PDB file of C-alpha atoms in Angstrom:
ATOM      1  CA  UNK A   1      77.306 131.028  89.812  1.00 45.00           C
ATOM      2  CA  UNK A   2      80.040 128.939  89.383  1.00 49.00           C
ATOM      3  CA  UNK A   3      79.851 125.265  91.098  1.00 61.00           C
ATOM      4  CA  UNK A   4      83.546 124.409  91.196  1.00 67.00           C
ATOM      5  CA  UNK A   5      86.263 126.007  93.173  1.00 82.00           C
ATOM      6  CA  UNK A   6      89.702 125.140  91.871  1.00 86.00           C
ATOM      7  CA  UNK A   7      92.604 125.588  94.365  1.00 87.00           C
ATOM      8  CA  UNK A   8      95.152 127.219  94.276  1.00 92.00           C
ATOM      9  CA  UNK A   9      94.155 129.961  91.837  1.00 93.00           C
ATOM     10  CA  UNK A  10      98.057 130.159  90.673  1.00 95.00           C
ATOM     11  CA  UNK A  11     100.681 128.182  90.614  1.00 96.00           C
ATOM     12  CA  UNK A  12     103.990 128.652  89.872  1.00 96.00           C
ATOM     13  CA  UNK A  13     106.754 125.468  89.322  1.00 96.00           C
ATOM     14  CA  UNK A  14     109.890 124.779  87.833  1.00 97.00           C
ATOM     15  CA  UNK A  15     109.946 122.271  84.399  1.00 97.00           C
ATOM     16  CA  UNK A  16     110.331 118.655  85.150  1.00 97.00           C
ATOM     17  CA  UNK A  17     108.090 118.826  88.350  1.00 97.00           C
ATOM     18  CA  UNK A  18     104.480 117.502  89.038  1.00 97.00           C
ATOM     19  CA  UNK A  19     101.696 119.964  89.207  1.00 97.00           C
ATOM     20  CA  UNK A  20      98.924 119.185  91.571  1.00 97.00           C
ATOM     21  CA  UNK A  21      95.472 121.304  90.823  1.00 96.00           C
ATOM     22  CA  UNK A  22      92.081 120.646  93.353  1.00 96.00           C
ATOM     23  CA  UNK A  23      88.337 121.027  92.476  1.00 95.00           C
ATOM     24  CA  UNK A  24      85.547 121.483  94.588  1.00 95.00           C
ATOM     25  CA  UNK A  25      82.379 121.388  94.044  1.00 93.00           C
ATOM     26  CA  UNK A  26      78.679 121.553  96.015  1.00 91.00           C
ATOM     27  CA  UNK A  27      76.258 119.370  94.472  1.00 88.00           C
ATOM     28  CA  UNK A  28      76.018 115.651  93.076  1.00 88.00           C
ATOM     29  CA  UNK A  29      77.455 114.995  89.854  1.00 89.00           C
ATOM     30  CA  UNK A  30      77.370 112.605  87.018  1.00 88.00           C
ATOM     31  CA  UNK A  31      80.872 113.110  86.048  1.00 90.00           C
ATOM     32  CA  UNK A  32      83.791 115.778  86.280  1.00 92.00           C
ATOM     33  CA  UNK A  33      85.949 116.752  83.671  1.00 93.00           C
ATOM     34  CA  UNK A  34      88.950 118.798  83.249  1.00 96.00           C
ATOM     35  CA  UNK A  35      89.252 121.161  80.614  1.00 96.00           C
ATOM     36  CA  UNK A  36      93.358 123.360  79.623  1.00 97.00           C
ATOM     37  CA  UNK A  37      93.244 126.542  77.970  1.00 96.00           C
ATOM     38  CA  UNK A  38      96.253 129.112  76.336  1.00 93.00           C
ATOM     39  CA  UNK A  39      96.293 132.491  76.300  1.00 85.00           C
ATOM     40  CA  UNK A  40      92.234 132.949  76.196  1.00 73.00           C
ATOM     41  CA  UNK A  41      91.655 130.456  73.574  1.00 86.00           C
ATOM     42  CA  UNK A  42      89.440 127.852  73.528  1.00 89.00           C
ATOM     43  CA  UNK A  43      89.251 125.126  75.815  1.00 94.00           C
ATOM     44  CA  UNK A  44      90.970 121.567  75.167  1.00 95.00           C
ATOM     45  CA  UNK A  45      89.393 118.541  77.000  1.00 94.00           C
ATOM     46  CA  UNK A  46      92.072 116.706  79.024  1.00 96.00           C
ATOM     47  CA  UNK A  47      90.138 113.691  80.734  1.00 95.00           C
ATOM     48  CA  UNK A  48      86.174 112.778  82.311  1.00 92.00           C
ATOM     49  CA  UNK A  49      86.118 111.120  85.178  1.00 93.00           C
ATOM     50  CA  UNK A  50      82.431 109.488  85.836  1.00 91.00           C
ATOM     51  CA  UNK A  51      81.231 109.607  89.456  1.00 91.00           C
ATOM     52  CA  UNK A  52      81.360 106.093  89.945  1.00 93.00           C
ATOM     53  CA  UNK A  53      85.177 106.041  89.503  1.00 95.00           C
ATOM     54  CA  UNK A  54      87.814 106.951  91.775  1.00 97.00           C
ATOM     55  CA  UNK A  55      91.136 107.272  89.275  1.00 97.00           C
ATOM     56  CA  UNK A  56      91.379 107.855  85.939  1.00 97.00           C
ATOM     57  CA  UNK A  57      95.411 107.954  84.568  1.00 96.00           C
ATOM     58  CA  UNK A  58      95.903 109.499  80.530  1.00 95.00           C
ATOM     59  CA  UNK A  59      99.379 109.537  79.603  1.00 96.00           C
ATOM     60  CA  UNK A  60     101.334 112.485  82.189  1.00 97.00           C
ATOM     61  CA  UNK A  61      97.431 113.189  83.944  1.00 97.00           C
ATOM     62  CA  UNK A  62      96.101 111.902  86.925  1.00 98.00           C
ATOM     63  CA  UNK A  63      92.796 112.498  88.168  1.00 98.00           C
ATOM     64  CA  UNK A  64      91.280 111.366  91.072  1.00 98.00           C
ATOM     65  CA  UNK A  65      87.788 111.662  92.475  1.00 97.00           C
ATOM     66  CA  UNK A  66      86.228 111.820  95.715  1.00 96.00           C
ATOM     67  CA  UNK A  67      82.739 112.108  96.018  1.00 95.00           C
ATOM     68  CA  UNK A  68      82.437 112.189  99.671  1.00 95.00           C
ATOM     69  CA  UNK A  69      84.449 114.922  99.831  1.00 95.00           C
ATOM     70  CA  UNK A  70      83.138 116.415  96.578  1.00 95.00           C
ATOM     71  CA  UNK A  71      86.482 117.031  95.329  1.00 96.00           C
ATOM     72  CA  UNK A  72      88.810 116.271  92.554  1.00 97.00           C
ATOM     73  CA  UNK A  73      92.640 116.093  92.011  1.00 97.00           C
ATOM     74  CA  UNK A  74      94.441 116.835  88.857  1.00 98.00           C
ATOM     75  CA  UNK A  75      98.496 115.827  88.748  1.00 98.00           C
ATOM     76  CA  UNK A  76     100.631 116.739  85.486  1.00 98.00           C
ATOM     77  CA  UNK A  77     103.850 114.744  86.157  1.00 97.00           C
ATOM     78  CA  UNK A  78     106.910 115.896  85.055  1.00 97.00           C
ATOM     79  CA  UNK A  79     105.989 119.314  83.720  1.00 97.00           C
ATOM     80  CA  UNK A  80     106.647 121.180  80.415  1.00 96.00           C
ATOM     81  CA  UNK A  81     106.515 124.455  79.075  1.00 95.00           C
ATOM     82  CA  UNK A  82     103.875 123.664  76.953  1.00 95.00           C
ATOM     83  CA  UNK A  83     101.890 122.793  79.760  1.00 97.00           C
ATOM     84  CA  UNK A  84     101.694 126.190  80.774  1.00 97.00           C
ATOM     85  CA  UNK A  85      97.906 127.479  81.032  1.00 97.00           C
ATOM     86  CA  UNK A  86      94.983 127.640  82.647  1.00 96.00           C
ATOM     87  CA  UNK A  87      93.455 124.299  84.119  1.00 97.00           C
ATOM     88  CA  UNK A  88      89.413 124.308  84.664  1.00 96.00           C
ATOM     89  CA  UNK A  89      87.437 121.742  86.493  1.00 95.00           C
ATOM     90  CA  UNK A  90      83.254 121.364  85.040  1.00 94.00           C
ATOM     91  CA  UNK A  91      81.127 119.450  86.768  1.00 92.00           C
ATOM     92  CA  UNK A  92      77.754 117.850  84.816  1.00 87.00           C
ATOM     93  CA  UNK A  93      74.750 115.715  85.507  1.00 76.00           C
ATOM     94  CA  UNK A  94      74.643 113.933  82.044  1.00 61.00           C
ATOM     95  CA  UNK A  95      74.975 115.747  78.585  1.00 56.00           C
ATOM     96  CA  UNK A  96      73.480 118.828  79.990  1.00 73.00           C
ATOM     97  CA  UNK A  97      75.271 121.877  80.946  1.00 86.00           C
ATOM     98  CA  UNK A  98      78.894 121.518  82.186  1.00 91.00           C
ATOM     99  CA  UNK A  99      79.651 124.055  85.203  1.00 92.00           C
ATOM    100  CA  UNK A 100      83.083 125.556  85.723  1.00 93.00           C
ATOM    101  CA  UNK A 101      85.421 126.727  88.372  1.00 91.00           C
ATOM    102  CA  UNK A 102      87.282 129.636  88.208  1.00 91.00           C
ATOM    103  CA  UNK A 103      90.234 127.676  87.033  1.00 94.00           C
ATOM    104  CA  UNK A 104      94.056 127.634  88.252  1.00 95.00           C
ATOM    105  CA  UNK A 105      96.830 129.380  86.064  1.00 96.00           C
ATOM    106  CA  UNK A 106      99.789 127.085  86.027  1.00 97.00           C
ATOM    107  CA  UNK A 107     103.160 128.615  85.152  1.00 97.00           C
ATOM    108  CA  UNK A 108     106.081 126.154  84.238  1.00 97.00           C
ATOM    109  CA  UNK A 109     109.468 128.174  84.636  1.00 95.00           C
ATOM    110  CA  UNK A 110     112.371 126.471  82.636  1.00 90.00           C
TER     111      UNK A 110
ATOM    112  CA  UNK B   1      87.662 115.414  60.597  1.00 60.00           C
ATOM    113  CA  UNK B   2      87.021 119.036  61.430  1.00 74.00           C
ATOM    114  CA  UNK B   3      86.452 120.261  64.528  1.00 92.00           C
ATOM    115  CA  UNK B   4      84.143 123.005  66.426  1.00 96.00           C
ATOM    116  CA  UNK B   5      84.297 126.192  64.433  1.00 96.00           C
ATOM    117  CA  UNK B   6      83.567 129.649  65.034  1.00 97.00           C
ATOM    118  CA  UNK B   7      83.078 133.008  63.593  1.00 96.00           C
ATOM    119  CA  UNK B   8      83.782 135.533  63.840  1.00 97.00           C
ATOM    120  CA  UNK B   9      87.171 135.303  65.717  1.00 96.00           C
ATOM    121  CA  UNK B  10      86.981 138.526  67.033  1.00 96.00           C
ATOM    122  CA  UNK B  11      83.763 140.995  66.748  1.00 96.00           C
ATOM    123  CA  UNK B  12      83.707 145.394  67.874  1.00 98.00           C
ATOM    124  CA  UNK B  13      80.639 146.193  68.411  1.00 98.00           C
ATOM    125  CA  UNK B  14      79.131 149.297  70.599  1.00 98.00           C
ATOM    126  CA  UNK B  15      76.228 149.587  73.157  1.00 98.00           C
ATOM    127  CA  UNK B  16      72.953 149.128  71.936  1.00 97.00           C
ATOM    128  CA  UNK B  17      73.794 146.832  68.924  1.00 98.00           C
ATOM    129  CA  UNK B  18      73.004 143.459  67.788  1.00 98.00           C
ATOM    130  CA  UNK B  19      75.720 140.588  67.587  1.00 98.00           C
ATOM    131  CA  UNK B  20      75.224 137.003  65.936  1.00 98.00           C
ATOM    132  CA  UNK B  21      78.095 134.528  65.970  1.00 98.00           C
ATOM    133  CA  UNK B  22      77.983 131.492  64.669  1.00 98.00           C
ATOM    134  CA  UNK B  23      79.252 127.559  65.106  1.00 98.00           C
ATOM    135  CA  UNK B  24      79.485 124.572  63.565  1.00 97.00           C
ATOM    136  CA  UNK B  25      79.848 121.278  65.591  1.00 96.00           C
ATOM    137  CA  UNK B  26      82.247 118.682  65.278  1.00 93.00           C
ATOM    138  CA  UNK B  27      81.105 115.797  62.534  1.00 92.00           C
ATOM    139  CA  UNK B  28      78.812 113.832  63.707  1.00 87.00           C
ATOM    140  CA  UNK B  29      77.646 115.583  66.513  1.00 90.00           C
ATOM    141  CA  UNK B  30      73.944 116.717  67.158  1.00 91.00           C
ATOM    142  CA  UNK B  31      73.944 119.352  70.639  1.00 93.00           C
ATOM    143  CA  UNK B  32      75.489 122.650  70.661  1.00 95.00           C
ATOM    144  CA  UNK B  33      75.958 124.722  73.839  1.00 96.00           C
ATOM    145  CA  UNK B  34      77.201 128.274  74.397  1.00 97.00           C
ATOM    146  CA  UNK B  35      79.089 129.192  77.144  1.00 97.00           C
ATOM    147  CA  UNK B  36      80.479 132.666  77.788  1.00 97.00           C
ATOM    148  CA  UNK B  37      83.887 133.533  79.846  1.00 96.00           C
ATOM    149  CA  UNK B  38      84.609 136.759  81.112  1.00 95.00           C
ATOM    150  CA  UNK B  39      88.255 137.534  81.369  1.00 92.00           C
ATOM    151  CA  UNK B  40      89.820 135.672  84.423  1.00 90.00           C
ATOM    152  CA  UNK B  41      86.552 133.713  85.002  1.00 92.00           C
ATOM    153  CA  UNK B  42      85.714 130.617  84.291  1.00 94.00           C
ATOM    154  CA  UNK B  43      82.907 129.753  81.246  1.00 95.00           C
ATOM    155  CA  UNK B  44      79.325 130.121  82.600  1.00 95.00           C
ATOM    156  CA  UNK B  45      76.279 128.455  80.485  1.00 95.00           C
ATOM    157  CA  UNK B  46      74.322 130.549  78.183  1.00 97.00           C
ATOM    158  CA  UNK B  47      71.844 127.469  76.309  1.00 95.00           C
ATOM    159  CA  UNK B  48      72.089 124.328  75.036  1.00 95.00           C
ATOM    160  CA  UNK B  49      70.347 123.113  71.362  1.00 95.00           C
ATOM    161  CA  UNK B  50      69.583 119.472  70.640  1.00 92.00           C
ATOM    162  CA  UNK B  51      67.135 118.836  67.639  1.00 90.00           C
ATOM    163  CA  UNK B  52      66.736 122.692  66.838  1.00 92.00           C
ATOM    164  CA  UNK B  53      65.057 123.570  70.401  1.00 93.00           C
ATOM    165  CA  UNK B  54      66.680 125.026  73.471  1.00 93.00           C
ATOM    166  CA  UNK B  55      66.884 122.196  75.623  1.00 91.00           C
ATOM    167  CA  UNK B  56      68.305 124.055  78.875  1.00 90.00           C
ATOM    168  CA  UNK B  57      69.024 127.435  79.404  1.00 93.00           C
ATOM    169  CA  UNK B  58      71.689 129.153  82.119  1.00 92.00           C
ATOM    170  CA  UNK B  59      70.932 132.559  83.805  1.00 93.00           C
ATOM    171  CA  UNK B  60      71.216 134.708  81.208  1.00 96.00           C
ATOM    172  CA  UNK B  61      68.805 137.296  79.772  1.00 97.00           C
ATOM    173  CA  UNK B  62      66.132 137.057  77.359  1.00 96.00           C
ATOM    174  CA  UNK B  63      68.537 139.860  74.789  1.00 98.00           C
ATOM    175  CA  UNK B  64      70.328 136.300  74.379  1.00 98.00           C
ATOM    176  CA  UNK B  65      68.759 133.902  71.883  1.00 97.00           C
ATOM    177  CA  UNK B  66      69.769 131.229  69.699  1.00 97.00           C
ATOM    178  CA  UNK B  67      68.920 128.954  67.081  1.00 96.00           C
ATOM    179  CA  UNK B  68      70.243 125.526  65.921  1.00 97.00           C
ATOM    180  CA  UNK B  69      69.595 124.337  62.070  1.00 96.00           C
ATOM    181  CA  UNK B  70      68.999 121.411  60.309  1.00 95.00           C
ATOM    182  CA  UNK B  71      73.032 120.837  59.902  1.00 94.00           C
ATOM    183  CA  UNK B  72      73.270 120.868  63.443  1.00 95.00           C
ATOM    184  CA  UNK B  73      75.193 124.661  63.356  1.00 97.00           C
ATOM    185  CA  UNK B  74      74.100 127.169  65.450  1.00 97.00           C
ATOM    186  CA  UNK B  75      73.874 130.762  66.524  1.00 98.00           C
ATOM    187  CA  UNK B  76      73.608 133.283  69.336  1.00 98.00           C
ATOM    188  CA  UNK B  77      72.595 136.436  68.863  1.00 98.00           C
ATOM    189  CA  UNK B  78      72.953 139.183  71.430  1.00 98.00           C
ATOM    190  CA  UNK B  79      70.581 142.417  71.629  1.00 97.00           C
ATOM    191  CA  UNK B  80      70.682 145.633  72.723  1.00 98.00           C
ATOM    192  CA  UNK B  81      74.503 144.951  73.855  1.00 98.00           C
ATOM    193  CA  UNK B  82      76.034 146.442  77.315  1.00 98.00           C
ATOM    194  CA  UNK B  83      79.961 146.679  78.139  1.00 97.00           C
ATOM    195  CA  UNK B  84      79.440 143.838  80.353  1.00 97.00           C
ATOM    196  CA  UNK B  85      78.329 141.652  77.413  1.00 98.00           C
ATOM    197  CA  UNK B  86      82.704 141.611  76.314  1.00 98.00           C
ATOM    198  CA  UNK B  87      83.981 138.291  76.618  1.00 97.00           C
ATOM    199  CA  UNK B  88      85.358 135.097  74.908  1.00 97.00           C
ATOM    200  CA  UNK B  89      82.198 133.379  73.650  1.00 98.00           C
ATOM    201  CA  UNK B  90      82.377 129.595  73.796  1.00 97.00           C
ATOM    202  CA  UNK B  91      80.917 127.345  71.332  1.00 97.00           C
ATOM    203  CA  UNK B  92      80.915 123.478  72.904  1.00 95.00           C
ATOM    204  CA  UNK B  93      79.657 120.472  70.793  1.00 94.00           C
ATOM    205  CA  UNK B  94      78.553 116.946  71.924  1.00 89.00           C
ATOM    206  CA  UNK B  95      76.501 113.832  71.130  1.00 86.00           C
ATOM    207  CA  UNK B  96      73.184 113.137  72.841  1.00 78.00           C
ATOM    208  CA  UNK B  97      71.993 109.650  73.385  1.00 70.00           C
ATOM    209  CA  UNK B  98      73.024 106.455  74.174  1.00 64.00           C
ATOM    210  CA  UNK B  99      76.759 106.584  72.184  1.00 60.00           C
ATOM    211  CA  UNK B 100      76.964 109.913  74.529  1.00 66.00           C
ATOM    212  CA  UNK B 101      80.400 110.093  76.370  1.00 67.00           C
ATOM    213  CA  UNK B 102      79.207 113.045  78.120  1.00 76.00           C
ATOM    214  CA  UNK B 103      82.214 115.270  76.333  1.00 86.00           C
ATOM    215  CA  UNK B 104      82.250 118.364  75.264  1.00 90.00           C
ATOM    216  CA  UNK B 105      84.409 119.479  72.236  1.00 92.00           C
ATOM    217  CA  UNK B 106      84.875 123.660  72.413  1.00 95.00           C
ATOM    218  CA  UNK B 107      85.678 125.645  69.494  1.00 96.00           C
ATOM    219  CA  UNK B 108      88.568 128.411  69.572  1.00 95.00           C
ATOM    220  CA  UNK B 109      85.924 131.092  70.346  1.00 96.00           C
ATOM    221  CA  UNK B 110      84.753 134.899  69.555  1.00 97.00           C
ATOM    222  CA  UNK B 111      86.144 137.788  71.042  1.00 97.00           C
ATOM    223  CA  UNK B 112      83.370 140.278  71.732  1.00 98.00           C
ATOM    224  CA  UNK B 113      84.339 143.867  72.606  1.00 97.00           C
ATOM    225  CA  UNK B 114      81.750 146.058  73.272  1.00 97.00           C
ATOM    226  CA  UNK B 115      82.486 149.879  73.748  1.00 96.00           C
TER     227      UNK B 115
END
């Protein structure tokens, strides 16, 4: 069963603008990481955020973390083309299994 | 530095047959799990290897095994196959231990297609 729930399952948004993607999930975690993929390839590793942090920033990405809420935040500022794919939040307890949502499909119209 | 690899990149196979696909970690890394993503679904956990033993297993069936070697590479093998076995199969690899960041590297994956 999947832990994560992303939200929304598409979306759909003009180049240039920012991109905002939410996880859920049900249980503690150890850390949360978001994952891109094209076209049913393989998966590309975009940033880990550990439980005990709150924001995490790599280059256009911005993830935040809220562990009360057992939630998580993904921003893409100033979109691309190339930025269009499917986003996937995976929750883990250490270097164990990760656990996936059923991601979000992000368009970026030009 | 190379990174995960798989093969093959895309497999026919048809009910009842046996499947093995195979992966080879990033350099330097020691744990290889397989994950397996049904089209518009997200990756579930098949097993995890660390030191050529199944360290953790997901809730799959015992028609999927694996096996890790000495080189660290590993492979799943799928018996007795059913339609529902099609999907991308996902090969991730990490570093256990205490230089562990916790990430997971995926490969580009194996199309299954059973019929």
């Amino acid at each position: 069963s999947q832990q994560g729930e992303e939200d929304p399952q598409a979306l759909s948004i003009q180049e240039g603008e920012n991109a905002t993607m939410n996880c859920s999930y049900k249980t503690s975690i150890n850390n949360l990481q978001w994952y891109r993929q094209n076209s049913g390839r393989g998966l590309v590793h975009l940033i880990l955020i550990r439980s005990n942090e709150r924001e995490k920033h790599s280059g256009r990405l911005r993830v935040t973390l809220d562990t009360s809420k057992k939630s998580s935040s993904l921003l893409i500022t100033a979109s691309r083309a190339a930025d269009t794919a499917s986003y996937f939040c995976a929750t883990s307890q250490g270097a164990q299994k990760l656990v996936f949502g059923q991601g979000t499909r992000l368009t970026i119209n030009p | 530095d190379a990174g995960v690899t798989q093969s093959p990149t895309h497999l026919i196979k048809t009910r009842g047959q046996q499947v093995t696909l195979r992966c080879s970690p990033k350099s330097g890394h020691d744990t290889v799990s397989w994950y397996q993503q049904a089209l518009g679904q997200g990756p579930q956990f098949i097993f995890q290897y660390y030191e050529e033993e199944e360290r953790q297993r997901g809730n799959f069936p015992d028609r999927f095994s694996g096996h890790q070697f000495p080189n660290y590479s590993s492979e799943l093998n799928v018996n007795a196959l059913l339609l529902g076995d099609s999907a991308l199969y996902l090969c991730a690899s990490s570093l256990a231990g205490f230089l562990s960041t916790d990430t997971q590297y995926f490969g580009p994956g194996t199309r299954l297609t059973v019929l």
